[in-house]
Amino acid sequence: LSFTKGRHSIRTGLDYQMNFAKDITSSVMFAHEAGDNPLPLYRNGNITDTFNSSGEYYDGLEQKAAAYAKDEWKVNDRLALSGFLRLEYQNLNGESANNIGSDTSNSRYAGFNLTKGRITPFRENFLNGSAGLDLGFKITRSLSLTAQGITTRVHNTLYHYGGFAYPSTDPTNTNFLQAGVSYVNGPLNLVSRVSYISQTNFQQRTTFTHALEKPVGGNPVGYIESLVLPLSYGIESFGWTTDAIVSTAGGFNLHVQFILRDPRYKEFIFNPTFSDGVCETYDFSGKNVTGLHKAELSLEPSYTVKDWRFWLTARYISRQFINKTNTLYFNGRVETFGGIDFRLNKQCKFSLNVINILNQTGASGNIGGADLITDTSLYRNYPMAGKFIRPFTVELGVNVNF
């Protein structure tokens, strides 16, 4: 329902979601040689190892019913405000294979299956919500101040019941604040903002490894054991983003974007116990968040003449940490792209694109089992599979609209 009253534009609504989901997932590990046409490596006469040590199971129903309202208020010719509020009721109902209380019959181990554990019912009712406020104030026709604040609260989904540990029922709270200035005046369009974001009780299942200190279950001392652990932690980051577009009447256009941020973990402490009885304490609070770079600079010049467009992109991305101990990281890199576009008519356009013009090398993603590593010598000259940036590539394309 939408309507206008005076200087207010108001929108309200209701929505309902229903999700039936079932997940029965087995897990297995196997080893092979590192080289061309690798052969499998056997352990205790088997080609696979740790079958179902991280298997998952849940079968349930999730329902959500929500009401929301939004008001856009044009206070005067200079000041505009908008705000929204959304409240949601969430119901979860189903069965899983979780440990309840002190019971450990559903703890995963090599060879685990549902007949060796037990099915456990779950039923939860939660209240979620979100609210936000936007402010825009025009100082002059071209110069404006902007500010925004958003807060959200969400709870578990069915996915969180797949592991052996019963998930936390505490909400995940996210708060986002930003303020900045924008300048729009023909040849120059610029937006520069500072921001803050925090999130509490983020829940995740992560695989960790441990070298056994005594023989367990037929595995010798030094055997690398994998253990899937449910974790809960927070994240906090301050940032600054500047985005500018410079245009000229001659067809030249330059887009510049600069991002600076400092994402870090907070309240991230846990105490895993491995099969050899070793209990270790880890505190990642204050460490850099993995997989996120702190600085990025992009330069994107382009030139348009009649039906032709020539463009280049050069982007610098700073290093990204691979593991939560911050002892391993991918080096920063430069990415380069370019191309030529030709529009034959309104329906047809041709393009020639060049990827990684300088043929730079680089990797991204993570290294399985490296989250607890402090001795980086284990990974020197160590071959592994992963994700890498595309090599020098030339692409020819055509786009036809009917």
mmCIF file of C-alpha atoms in Angstrom:
data_model
loop_
_atom_site.group_PDB
_atom_site.id
_atom_site.type_symbol
_atom_site.label_atom_id
_atom_site.label_comp_id
_atom_site.label_asym_id
_atom_site.label_seq_id
_atom_site.Cartn_x
_atom_site.Cartn_y
_atom_site.Cartn_z
ATOM 1 C CA LEU A 1 0.000 0.000 0.000
ATOM 2 C CA SER A 2 1.481 3.350 -1.075
ATOM 3 C CA PHE A 3 0.063 6.841 -0.599
ATOM 4 C CA THR A 4 1.120 10.471 -0.319
ATOM 5 C CA LYS A 5 0.176 12.843 2.473
ATOM 6 C CA GLY A 6 1.520 16.364 2.309
ATOM 7 C CA ARG A 7 5.300 16.141 1.966
ATOM 8 C CA HIS A 8 5.301 12.455 3.010
ATOM 9 C CA SER A 9 5.442 9.469 0.637
ATOM 10 C CA ILE A 10 4.451 6.422 2.673
ATOM 11 C CA ARG A 11 4.620 2.734 1.764
ATOM 12 C CA THR A 12 3.487 -0.185 3.943
ATOM 13 C CA GLY A 13 3.196 -3.899 3.374
ATOM 14 C CA LEU A 14 3.083 -7.466 4.634
ATOM 15 C CA ASP A 15 4.939 -10.536 3.425
ATOM 16 C CA TYR A 16 5.055 -14.226 4.260
ATOM 17 C CA GLN A 17 7.638 -16.884 3.429
ATOM 18 C CA MET A 18 7.547 -20.654 3.860
ATOM 19 C CA ASN A 19 10.537 -22.918 3.249
ATOM 20 C CA PHE A 20 10.603 -26.712 3.433
ATOM 21 C CA ALA A 21 14.209 -27.950 3.385
ATOM 22 C CA LYS A 22 16.009 -31.237 3.923
ATOM 23 C CA ASP A 23 19.744 -31.828 3.830
ATOM 24 C CA ILE A 24 21.519 -35.191 4.125
ATOM 25 C CA THR A 25 25.190 -34.636 3.354
ATOM 26 C CA SER A 26 27.996 -37.149 3.669
ATOM 27 C CA SER A 27 31.647 -36.126 3.797
ATOM 28 C CA VAL A 28 34.855 -37.863 2.831
ATOM 29 C CA MET A 29 38.521 -37.008 2.320
ATOM 30 C CA PHE A 30 41.053 -38.540 -0.008
ATOM 31 C CA ALA A 31 44.697 -37.822 -0.822
ATOM 32 C CA HIS A 32 46.597 -37.982 -4.086
ATOM 33 C CA GLU A 33 49.988 -37.140 -5.508
ATOM 34 C CA ALA A 34 50.837 -33.588 -6.510
ATOM 35 C CA GLY A 35 51.813 -33.747 -10.173
ATOM 36 C CA ASP A 36 50.633 -34.667 -13.634
ATOM 37 C CA ASN A 37 48.077 -37.496 -13.718
ATOM 38 C CA PRO A 38 48.232 -37.928 -9.919
ATOM 39 C CA LEU A 39 47.730 -41.357 -8.394
ATOM 40 C CA PRO A 40 45.610 -41.830 -5.243
ATOM 41 C CA LEU A 41 47.327 -42.349 -1.912
ATOM 42 C CA TYR A 42 46.022 -45.161 0.299
ATOM 43 C CA ARG A 43 45.706 -45.053 4.089
ATOM 44 C CA ASN A 44 45.154 -48.260 6.052
ATOM 45 C CA GLY A 45 44.324 -49.918 2.738
ATOM 46 C CA ASN A 46 41.577 -47.420 1.913
ATOM 47 C CA ILE A 47 41.487 -44.763 -0.761
ATOM 48 C CA THR A 48 39.278 -42.521 1.403
ATOM 49 C CA ASP A 49 39.545 -41.327 4.981
ATOM 50 C CA THR A 50 37.393 -39.757 7.743
ATOM 51 C CA PHE A 51 34.093 -40.722 6.117
ATOM 52 C CA ASN A 52 31.235 -38.621 7.551
ATOM 53 C CA SER A 53 33.429 -36.901 10.142
ATOM 54 C CA SER A 54 31.631 -33.702 9.111
ATOM 55 C CA GLY A 55 28.358 -35.149 7.776
ATOM 56 C CA GLU A 56 25.237 -32.974 8.051
ATOM 57 C CA TYR A 57 21.518 -33.619 8.493
ATOM 58 C CA TYR A 58 18.378 -31.593 9.025
ATOM 59 C CA ASP A 59 14.753 -31.775 7.874
ATOM 60 C CA GLY A 60 12.451 -28.912 8.716
ATOM 61 C CA LEU A 61 10.094 -26.054 8.010
ATOM 62 C CA GLU A 62 10.906 -22.367 8.272
ATOM 63 C CA GLN A 63 8.198 -19.685 8.281
ATOM 64 C CA LYS A 64 8.543 -15.903 8.305
ATOM 65 C CA ALA A 65 5.784 -13.278 8.572
ATOM 66 C CA ALA A 66 6.714 -9.610 8.416
ATOM 67 C CA ALA A 67 5.199 -6.125 8.427
ATOM 68 C CA TYR A 68 7.055 -3.065 7.169
ATOM 69 C CA ALA A 69 6.607 0.675 6.648
ATOM 70 C CA LYS A 70 8.679 3.359 4.938
ATOM 71 C CA ASP A 71 8.277 7.141 4.966
ATOM 72 C CA GLU A 72 10.060 9.542 2.589
ATOM 73 C CA TRP A 73 9.700 13.047 3.946
ATOM 74 C CA LYS A 74 10.720 16.110 1.942
ATOM 75 C CA VAL A 75 10.972 18.583 4.813
ATOM 76 C CA ASN A 76 11.823 21.524 2.544
ATOM 77 C CA ASP A 77 13.815 22.286 -0.602
ATOM 78 C CA ARG A 78 17.102 21.548 1.213
ATOM 79 C CA LEU A 79 16.355 18.801 3.704
ATOM 80 C CA ALA A 80 15.005 15.317 2.973
ATOM 81 C CA LEU A 81 14.535 12.476 5.445
ATOM 82 C CA SER A 82 13.471 8.876 4.966
ATOM 83 C CA GLY A 83 13.084 6.066 7.426
ATOM 84 C CA PHE A 84 11.861 2.485 7.497
ATOM 85 C CA LEU A 85 10.895 -0.153 10.046
ATOM 86 C CA ARG A 86 10.438 -3.893 9.497
ATOM 87 C CA LEU A 87 9.352 -6.445 12.104
ATOM 88 C CA GLU A 88 9.421 -10.187 11.405
ATOM 89 C CA TYR A 89 8.211 -13.265 13.239
ATOM 90 C CA GLN A 90 10.233 -16.421 12.461
ATOM 91 C CA ASN A 91 9.342 -20.021 13.303
ATOM 92 C CA LEU A 92 11.656 -23.020 12.883
ATOM 93 C CA ASN A 93 10.379 -26.552 13.316
ATOM 94 C CA GLY A 94 12.012 -29.842 12.367
ATOM 95 C CA GLU A 95 14.528 -32.533 13.256
ATOM 96 C CA SER A 96 18.294 -32.799 13.102
ATOM 97 C CA ALA A 97 21.196 -34.733 14.603
ATOM 98 C CA ASN A 98 22.436 -32.269 17.238
ATOM 99 C CA ASN A 99 23.973 -32.891 20.629
ATOM 100 C CA ILE A 100 21.520 -31.740 23.294
ATOM 101 C CA GLY A 101 22.855 -30.759 26.706
ATOM 102 C CA SER A 102 25.649 -33.105 27.842
ATOM 103 C CA ASP A 103 24.712 -35.811 25.307
ATOM 104 C CA THR A 104 27.519 -36.453 22.777
ATOM 105 C CA SER A 105 25.973 -39.310 20.779
ATOM 106 C CA ASN A 106 25.759 -37.089 17.679
ATOM 107 C CA SER A 107 29.399 -35.963 17.723
ATOM 108 C CA ARG A 108 30.811 -36.643 14.274
ATOM 109 C CA TYR A 109 33.661 -39.120 13.772
ATOM 110 C CA ALA A 110 34.975 -41.310 10.965
ATOM 111 C CA GLY A 111 32.238 -43.788 10.104
ATOM 112 C CA PHE A 112 29.403 -41.841 11.751
ATOM 113 C CA ASN A 113 25.867 -42.298 10.404
ATOM 114 C CA LEU A 114 22.378 -41.499 11.659
ATOM 115 C CA THR A 115 21.778 -45.041 12.918
ATOM 116 C CA LYS A 116 24.719 -44.625 15.336
ATOM 117 C CA GLY A 117 23.470 -41.257 16.551
ATOM 118 C CA ARG A 118 19.951 -40.140 17.297
ATOM 119 C CA ILE A 119 17.397 -37.810 15.740
ATOM 120 C CA THR A 120 16.679 -34.700 17.820
ATOM 121 C CA PRO A 121 13.681 -32.378 17.304
ATOM 122 C CA PHE A 122 14.008 -28.602 17.329
ATOM 123 C CA ARG A 123 11.435 -25.829 17.531
ATOM 124 C CA GLU A 124 12.268 -22.128 17.899
ATOM 125 C CA ASN A 125 10.358 -18.851 17.673
ATOM 126 C CA PHE A 126 12.260 -15.628 17.029
ATOM 127 C CA LEU A 127 11.532 -11.938 16.514
ATOM 128 C CA ASN A 128 13.701 -10.274 13.886
ATOM 129 C CA GLY A 129 13.719 -6.689 12.742
ATOM 130 C CA SER A 130 15.444 -3.851 10.991
ATOM 131 C CA ALA A 131 15.252 -0.069 11.006
ATOM 132 C CA GLY A 132 16.968 2.681 9.076
ATOM 133 C CA LEU A 133 17.199 6.433 8.650
ATOM 134 C CA ASP A 134 18.521 8.463 5.692
ATOM 135 C CA LEU A 135 19.292 12.172 5.695
ATOM 136 C CA GLY A 136 20.140 14.421 2.774
ATOM 137 C CA PHE A 137 20.865 18.140 3.088
ATOM 138 C CA LYS A 138 21.624 20.417 0.131
ATOM 139 C CA ILE A 139 24.161 23.120 0.951
ATOM 140 C CA THR A 140 24.137 24.438 -2.600
ATOM 141 C CA ARG A 141 22.619 23.183 -5.850
ATOM 142 C CA SER A 142 25.726 21.014 -6.406
ATOM 143 C CA LEU A 143 26.963 20.253 -2.880
ATOM 144 C CA SER A 144 25.108 17.985 -0.441
ATOM 145 C CA LEU A 145 25.649 16.261 2.876
ATOM 146 C CA THR A 146 24.384 12.712 3.369
ATOM 147 C CA ALA A 147 24.065 10.397 6.374
ATOM 148 C CA GLN A 148 22.619 6.942 6.866
ATOM 149 C CA GLY A 149 22.094 4.516 9.724
ATOM 150 C CA ILE A 150 20.768 0.945 9.558
ATOM 151 C CA THR A 151 20.391 -1.709 12.236
ATOM 152 C CA THR A 152 19.225 -5.302 11.742
ATOM 153 C CA ARG A 153 18.618 -8.333 13.943
ATOM 154 C CA VAL A 154 18.334 -11.882 12.550
ATOM 155 C CA HIS A 155 18.379 -15.400 14.005
ATOM 156 C CA ASN A 156 19.253 -18.899 12.846
ATOM 157 C CA THR A 157 18.050 -20.525 9.642
ATOM 158 C CA LEU A 158 17.582 -24.246 9.015
ATOM 159 C CA TYR A 159 21.169 -24.454 7.761
ATOM 160 C CA HIS A 160 22.556 -23.856 11.246
ATOM 161 C CA TYR A 161 21.052 -27.146 12.521
ATOM 162 C CA GLY A 162 23.011 -29.348 10.109
ATOM 163 C CA GLY A 163 26.090 -29.882 12.297
ATOM 164 C CA PHE A 164 26.520 -31.779 15.548
ATOM 165 C CA ALA A 165 26.300 -28.754 17.873
ATOM 166 C CA TYR A 166 22.936 -27.197 18.681
ATOM 167 C CA PRO A 167 23.231 -23.633 17.367
ATOM 168 C CA SER A 168 23.171 -20.555 19.542
ATOM 169 C CA THR A 169 19.789 -18.889 19.800
ATOM 170 C CA ASP A 170 21.356 -15.451 20.336
ATOM 171 C CA PRO A 171 20.580 -12.973 17.529
ATOM 172 C CA THR A 172 23.068 -11.638 15.016
ATOM 173 C CA ASN A 173 22.998 -7.837 15.251
ATOM 174 C CA THR A 174 24.404 -5.656 12.474
ATOM 175 C CA ASN A 175 24.853 -1.883 12.732
ATOM 176 C CA PHE A 176 25.879 0.338 9.836
ATOM 177 C CA LEU A 177 26.601 4.070 9.887
ATOM 178 C CA GLN A 178 27.928 6.325 7.164
ATOM 179 C CA ALA A 179 28.197 10.040 6.467
ATOM 180 C CA GLY A 180 29.697 11.975 3.625
ATOM 181 C CA VAL A 181 29.536 14.664 1.003
ATOM 182 C CA SER A 182 28.476 14.585 -2.648
ATOM 183 C CA TYR A 183 29.227 17.079 -5.401
ATOM 184 C CA VAL A 184 27.388 16.956 -8.735
ATOM 185 C CA ASN A 185 28.196 19.625 -11.296
ATOM 186 C CA GLY A 186 28.389 18.476 -14.905
ATOM 187 C CA PRO A 187 32.080 17.674 -15.533
ATOM 188 C CA LEU A 188 32.682 16.442 -11.960
ATOM 189 C CA ASN A 189 30.552 14.019 -9.951
ATOM 190 C CA LEU A 190 32.080 13.078 -6.591
ATOM 191 C CA VAL A 191 30.926 11.159 -3.534
ATOM 192 C CA SER A 192 33.132 10.715 -0.465
ATOM 193 C CA ARG A 193 31.942 8.880 2.654
ATOM 194 C CA VAL A 194 33.254 7.517 5.939
ATOM 195 C CA SER A 195 31.536 4.460 7.379
ATOM 196 C CA TYR A 196 31.387 2.092 10.323
ATOM 197 C CA ILE A 197 29.943 -1.430 10.414
ATOM 198 C CA SER A 198 29.770 -4.013 13.182
ATOM 199 C CA GLN A 199 28.236 -7.456 13.475
ATOM 200 C CA THR A 200 27.820 -9.646 16.546
ATOM 201 C CA ASN A 201 27.336 -13.398 16.946
ATOM 202 C CA PHE A 202 28.103 -14.339 13.357
ATOM 203 C CA GLN A 203 27.773 -18.137 13.241
ATOM 204 C CA GLN A 204 29.877 -20.305 10.986
ATOM 205 C CA ARG A 205 31.084 -23.907 10.745
ATOM 206 C CA THR A 206 34.783 -24.030 9.945
ATOM 207 C CA THR A 207 37.235 -26.898 9.404
ATOM 208 C CA PHE A 208 40.353 -26.823 11.598
ATOM 209 C CA THR A 209 43.326 -29.180 11.659
ATOM 210 C CA HIS A 210 45.512 -30.553 14.447
ATOM 211 C CA ALA A 211 48.605 -32.810 14.499
ATOM 212 C CA LEU A 212 47.853 -35.681 16.897
ATOM 213 C CA GLU A 213 50.149 -35.831 19.918
ATOM 214 C CA LYS A 214 49.344 -39.506 20.607
ATOM 215 C CA PRO A 215 47.918 -42.396 18.546
ATOM 216 C CA VAL A 216 44.116 -42.320 18.308
ATOM 217 C CA GLY A 217 41.771 -44.583 16.343
ATOM 218 C CA GLY A 218 44.580 -46.201 14.364
ATOM 219 C CA ASN A 219 46.125 -42.848 13.426
ATOM 220 C CA PRO A 220 49.770 -42.290 14.440
ATOM 221 C CA VAL A 221 51.386 -39.339 16.193
ATOM 222 C CA GLY A 222 51.646 -36.396 13.784
ATOM 223 C CA TYR A 223 48.578 -37.410 11.787
ATOM 224 C CA ILE A 224 46.728 -34.257 10.685
ATOM 225 C CA GLU A 225 43.188 -34.511 12.039
ATOM 226 C CA SER A 226 40.388 -32.370 10.611
ATOM 227 C CA LEU A 227 37.620 -31.148 12.888
ATOM 228 C CA VAL A 228 34.544 -29.127 11.924
ATOM 229 C CA LEU A 229 33.756 -26.593 14.660
ATOM 230 C CA PRO A 230 30.779 -24.260 15.085
ATOM 231 C CA LEU A 231 32.093 -20.757 15.773
ATOM 232 C CA SER A 232 30.505 -17.515 16.888
ATOM 233 C CA TYR A 233 32.255 -14.176 16.604
ATOM 234 C CA GLY A 234 31.888 -10.505 15.750
ATOM 235 C CA ILE A 235 33.315 -8.234 13.053
ATOM 236 C CA GLU A 236 34.024 -4.502 13.129
ATOM 237 C CA SER A 237 35.333 -2.155 10.448
ATOM 238 C CA PHE A 238 35.884 1.538 9.771
ATOM 239 C CA GLY A 239 36.107 2.658 6.158
ATOM 240 C CA TRP A 240 36.491 5.548 3.738
ATOM 241 C CA THR A 241 35.285 5.464 0.127
ATOM 242 C CA THR A 242 35.697 8.138 -2.531
ATOM 243 C CA ASP A 243 34.129 7.760 -5.970
ATOM 244 C CA ALA A 244 34.613 10.405 -8.679
ATOM 245 C CA ILE A 245 33.697 10.717 -12.368
ATOM 246 C CA VAL A 246 35.320 13.389 -14.528
ATOM 247 C CA SER A 247 33.756 13.996 -17.948
ATOM 248 C CA THR A 248 34.632 16.330 -20.827
ATOM 249 C CA ALA A 249 32.677 17.543 -23.830
ATOM 250 C CA GLY A 250 35.224 15.832 -26.104
ATOM 251 C CA GLY A 251 34.090 12.341 -25.102
ATOM 252 C CA PHE A 252 36.737 11.628 -22.449
ATOM 253 C CA ASN A 253 35.584 10.105 -19.163
ATOM 254 C CA LEU A 254 37.620 9.138 -16.081
ATOM 255 C CA HIS A 255 36.242 7.101 -13.186
ATOM 256 C CA VAL A 256 38.359 6.993 -10.014
ATOM 257 C CA GLN A 257 37.491 4.968 -6.942
ATOM 258 C CA PHE A 258 39.467 4.726 -3.704
ATOM 259 C CA ILE A 259 38.557 2.411 -0.806
ATOM 260 C CA LEU A 260 40.266 2.215 2.570
ATOM 261 C CA ARG A 261 38.970 -0.035 5.366
ATOM 262 C CA ASP A 262 40.131 -1.994 8.398
ATOM 263 C CA PRO A 263 37.938 -5.094 8.982
ATOM 264 C CA ARG A 264 38.839 -6.991 12.163
ATOM 265 C CA TYR A 265 37.445 -9.807 14.286
ATOM 266 C CA LYS A 266 36.143 -9.118 17.770
ATOM 267 C CA GLU A 267 35.055 -11.417 20.620
ATOM 268 C CA PHE A 268 36.505 -14.369 18.722
ATOM 269 C CA ILE A 269 37.707 -16.861 21.357
ATOM 270 C CA PHE A 270 37.132 -20.622 21.330
ATOM 271 C CA ASN A 271 38.537 -23.795 22.902
ATOM 272 C CA PRO A 272 38.433 -26.868 20.616
ATOM 273 C CA THR A 273 39.134 -30.352 21.980
ATOM 274 C CA PHE A 274 40.627 -32.838 19.511
ATOM 275 C CA SER A 275 40.408 -36.651 19.560
ATOM 276 C CA ASP A 276 43.750 -37.029 21.369
ATOM 277 C CA GLY A 277 42.315 -35.065 24.300
ATOM 278 C CA VAL A 278 44.294 -31.905 23.562
ATOM 279 C CA CYS A 279 42.311 -28.743 24.307
ATOM 280 C CA GLU A 280 43.687 -25.596 22.719
ATOM 281 C CA THR A 281 42.686 -21.969 23.236
ATOM 282 C CA TYR A 282 42.573 -19.552 20.325
ATOM 283 C CA ASP A 283 41.893 -15.832 20.445
ATOM 284 C CA PHE A 284 41.530 -14.108 17.078
ATOM 285 C CA SER A 285 40.084 -10.894 18.511
ATOM 286 C CA GLY A 286 41.711 -7.923 16.796
ATOM 287 C CA LYS A 287 43.006 -10.013 13.875
ATOM 288 C CA ASN A 288 42.345 -8.958 10.278
ATOM 289 C CA VAL A 289 39.306 -10.568 8.645
ATOM 290 C CA THR A 290 40.368 -13.132 6.057
ATOM 291 C CA GLY A 291 39.599 -12.726 2.356
ATOM 292 C CA LEU A 292 39.163 -8.931 2.523
ATOM 293 C CA HIS A 293 41.708 -6.391 1.341
ATOM 294 C CA LYS A 294 42.203 -3.099 3.158
ATOM 295 C CA ALA A 295 42.951 -0.783 0.235
ATOM 296 C CA GLU A 296 41.763 -0.578 -3.360
ATOM 297 C CA LEU A 297 42.394 2.009 -6.071
ATOM 298 C CA SER A 298 40.702 1.857 -9.484
ATOM 299 C CA LEU A 299 41.365 4.061 -12.513
ATOM 300 C CA GLU A 300 38.977 3.663 -15.450
ATOM 301 C CA PRO A 301 39.553 6.077 -18.355
ATOM 302 C CA SER A 302 37.406 5.832 -21.483
ATOM 303 C CA TYR A 303 37.001 7.749 -24.724
ATOM 304 C CA THR A 304 33.876 7.793 -26.886
ATOM 305 C CA VAL A 305 33.762 9.044 -30.458
ATOM 306 C CA LYS A 306 30.666 8.503 -32.596
ATOM 307 C CA ASP A 307 29.865 4.734 -32.394
ATOM 308 C CA TRP A 308 33.233 3.754 -30.894
ATOM 309 C CA ARG A 309 34.254 3.481 -27.233
ATOM 310 C CA PHE A 310 37.813 2.783 -26.065
ATOM 311 C CA TRP A 311 38.359 1.951 -22.391
ATOM 312 C CA LEU A 312 40.980 0.826 -19.890
ATOM 313 C CA THR A 313 40.822 -0.287 -16.246
ATOM 314 C CA ALA A 314 43.725 -0.493 -13.805
ATOM 315 C CA ARG A 315 42.981 -1.695 -10.285
ATOM 316 C CA TYR A 316 45.306 -2.120 -7.305
ATOM 317 C CA ILE A 317 44.208 -4.495 -4.532
ATOM 318 C CA SER A 318 46.237 -4.737 -1.338
ATOM 319 C CA ARG A 319 47.159 -8.027 0.326
ATOM 320 C CA GLN A 320 44.503 -10.361 1.697
ATOM 321 C CA PHE A 321 45.017 -12.556 4.751
ATOM 322 C CA ILE A 322 44.391 -16.256 4.187
ATOM 323 C CA ASN A 323 44.079 -17.595 7.717
ATOM 324 C CA LYS A 324 42.695 -16.289 10.979
ATOM 325 C CA THR A 325 46.106 -16.201 12.663
ATOM 326 C CA ASN A 326 47.141 -13.711 9.926
ATOM 327 C CA THR A 327 50.408 -15.589 9.292
ATOM 328 C CA LEU A 328 49.599 -16.361 5.640
ATOM 329 C CA TYR A 329 48.474 -13.846 3.047
ATOM 330 C CA PHE A 330 48.171 -13.265 -0.686
ATOM 331 C CA ASN A 331 50.358 -10.408 -1.927
ATOM 332 C CA GLY A 332 48.756 -7.272 -3.274
ATOM 333 C CA ARG A 333 48.369 -7.162 -7.041
ATOM 334 C CA VAL A 334 47.480 -4.978 -10.003
ATOM 335 C CA GLU A 335 44.680 -6.008 -12.349
ATOM 336 C CA THR A 336 44.453 -4.514 -15.856
ATOM 337 C CA PHE A 337 41.684 -4.696 -18.450
ATOM 338 C CA GLY A 338 40.878 -2.919 -21.698
ATOM 339 C CA GLY A 339 38.637 -3.036 -24.713
ATOM 340 C CA ILE A 340 37.001 -1.513 -27.750
ATOM 341 C CA ASP A 341 33.230 -1.346 -28.256
ATOM 342 C CA PHE A 342 31.537 -0.593 -31.584
ATOM 343 C CA ARG A 343 27.796 -0.022 -31.877
ATOM 344 C CA LEU A 344 26.599 -0.970 -35.344
ATOM 345 C CA ASN A 345 23.021 0.143 -34.642
ATOM 346 C CA LYS A 346 20.477 0.166 -31.816
ATOM 347 C CA GLN A 347 20.214 -3.615 -31.870
ATOM 348 C CA CYS A 348 23.816 -4.764 -32.418
ATOM 349 C CA LYS A 349 27.098 -4.040 -30.624
ATOM 350 C CA PHE A 350 30.537 -5.628 -31.076
ATOM 351 C CA SER A 351 33.246 -5.730 -28.412
ATOM 352 C CA LEU A 352 36.909 -6.666 -28.178
ATOM 353 C CA ASN A 353 38.053 -7.180 -24.572
ATOM 354 C CA VAL A 354 41.525 -7.864 -23.219
ATOM 355 C CA ILE A 355 41.792 -9.419 -19.740
ATOM 356 C CA ASN A 356 44.965 -9.043 -17.622
ATOM 357 C CA ILE A 357 46.861 -6.897 -20.120
ATOM 358 C CA LEU A 358 50.105 -7.066 -18.104
ATOM 359 C CA ASN A 359 49.655 -10.817 -17.492
ATOM 360 C CA GLN A 360 49.982 -10.391 -13.731
ATOM 361 C CA THR A 361 49.778 -13.437 -11.453
ATOM 362 C CA GLY A 362 47.821 -13.705 -8.243
ATOM 363 C CA ALA A 363 45.648 -15.944 -6.095
ATOM 364 C CA SER A 364 42.552 -15.598 -3.934
ATOM 365 C CA GLY A 365 40.366 -17.649 -1.619
ATOM 366 C CA ASN A 366 41.685 -19.706 1.287
ATOM 367 C CA ILE A 367 43.880 -22.678 2.171
ATOM 368 C CA GLY A 368 41.951 -25.523 3.753
ATOM 369 C CA GLY A 369 43.097 -26.388 7.268
ATOM 370 C CA ALA A 370 45.407 -23.370 7.600
ATOM 371 C CA ASP A 371 43.331 -21.277 10.016
ATOM 372 C CA LEU A 372 45.355 -22.272 13.090
ATOM 373 C CA ILE A 373 48.790 -22.275 11.441
ATOM 374 C CA THR A 374 51.491 -20.168 13.092
ATOM 375 C CA ASP A 375 54.534 -21.857 11.509
ATOM 376 C CA THR A 376 54.455 -20.704 7.877
ATOM 377 C CA SER A 377 57.414 -22.903 6.914
ATOM 378 C CA LEU A 378 54.916 -25.743 6.419
ATOM 379 C CA TYR A 379 53.580 -23.932 3.339
ATOM 380 C CA ARG A 380 56.820 -22.832 1.669
ATOM 381 C CA ASN A 381 57.215 -24.432 -1.779
ATOM 382 C CA TYR A 382 54.072 -26.430 -1.090
ATOM 383 C CA PRO A 383 51.942 -27.111 -4.218
ATOM 384 C CA MET A 384 48.185 -26.832 -3.842
ATOM 385 C CA ALA A 385 45.033 -26.203 -5.829
ATOM 386 C CA GLY A 386 43.171 -22.914 -5.569
ATOM 387 C CA LYS A 387 41.615 -19.930 -7.308
ATOM 388 C CA PHE A 388 43.785 -17.685 -9.438
ATOM 389 C CA ILE A 389 43.216 -14.542 -11.482
ATOM 390 C CA ARG A 390 42.708 -15.088 -15.191
ATOM 391 C CA PRO A 391 45.818 -14.986 -17.400
ATOM 392 C CA PHE A 392 46.166 -12.755 -20.449
ATOM 393 C CA THR A 393 42.999 -13.339 -22.473
ATOM 394 C CA VAL A 394 41.486 -11.766 -25.600
ATOM 395 C CA GLU A 395 37.722 -12.003 -26.071
ATOM 396 C CA LEU A 396 35.551 -11.045 -29.042
ATOM 397 C CA GLY A 397 31.837 -10.656 -28.419
ATOM 398 C CA VAL A 398 28.617 -9.525 -30.029
ATOM 399 C CA ASN A 399 25.457 -8.318 -28.306
ATOM 400 C CA VAL A 400 22.185 -8.405 -30.225
ATOM 401 C CA ASN A 401 18.947 -6.987 -28.784
ATOM 402 C CA PHE A 402 15.588 -7.927 -30.265
#
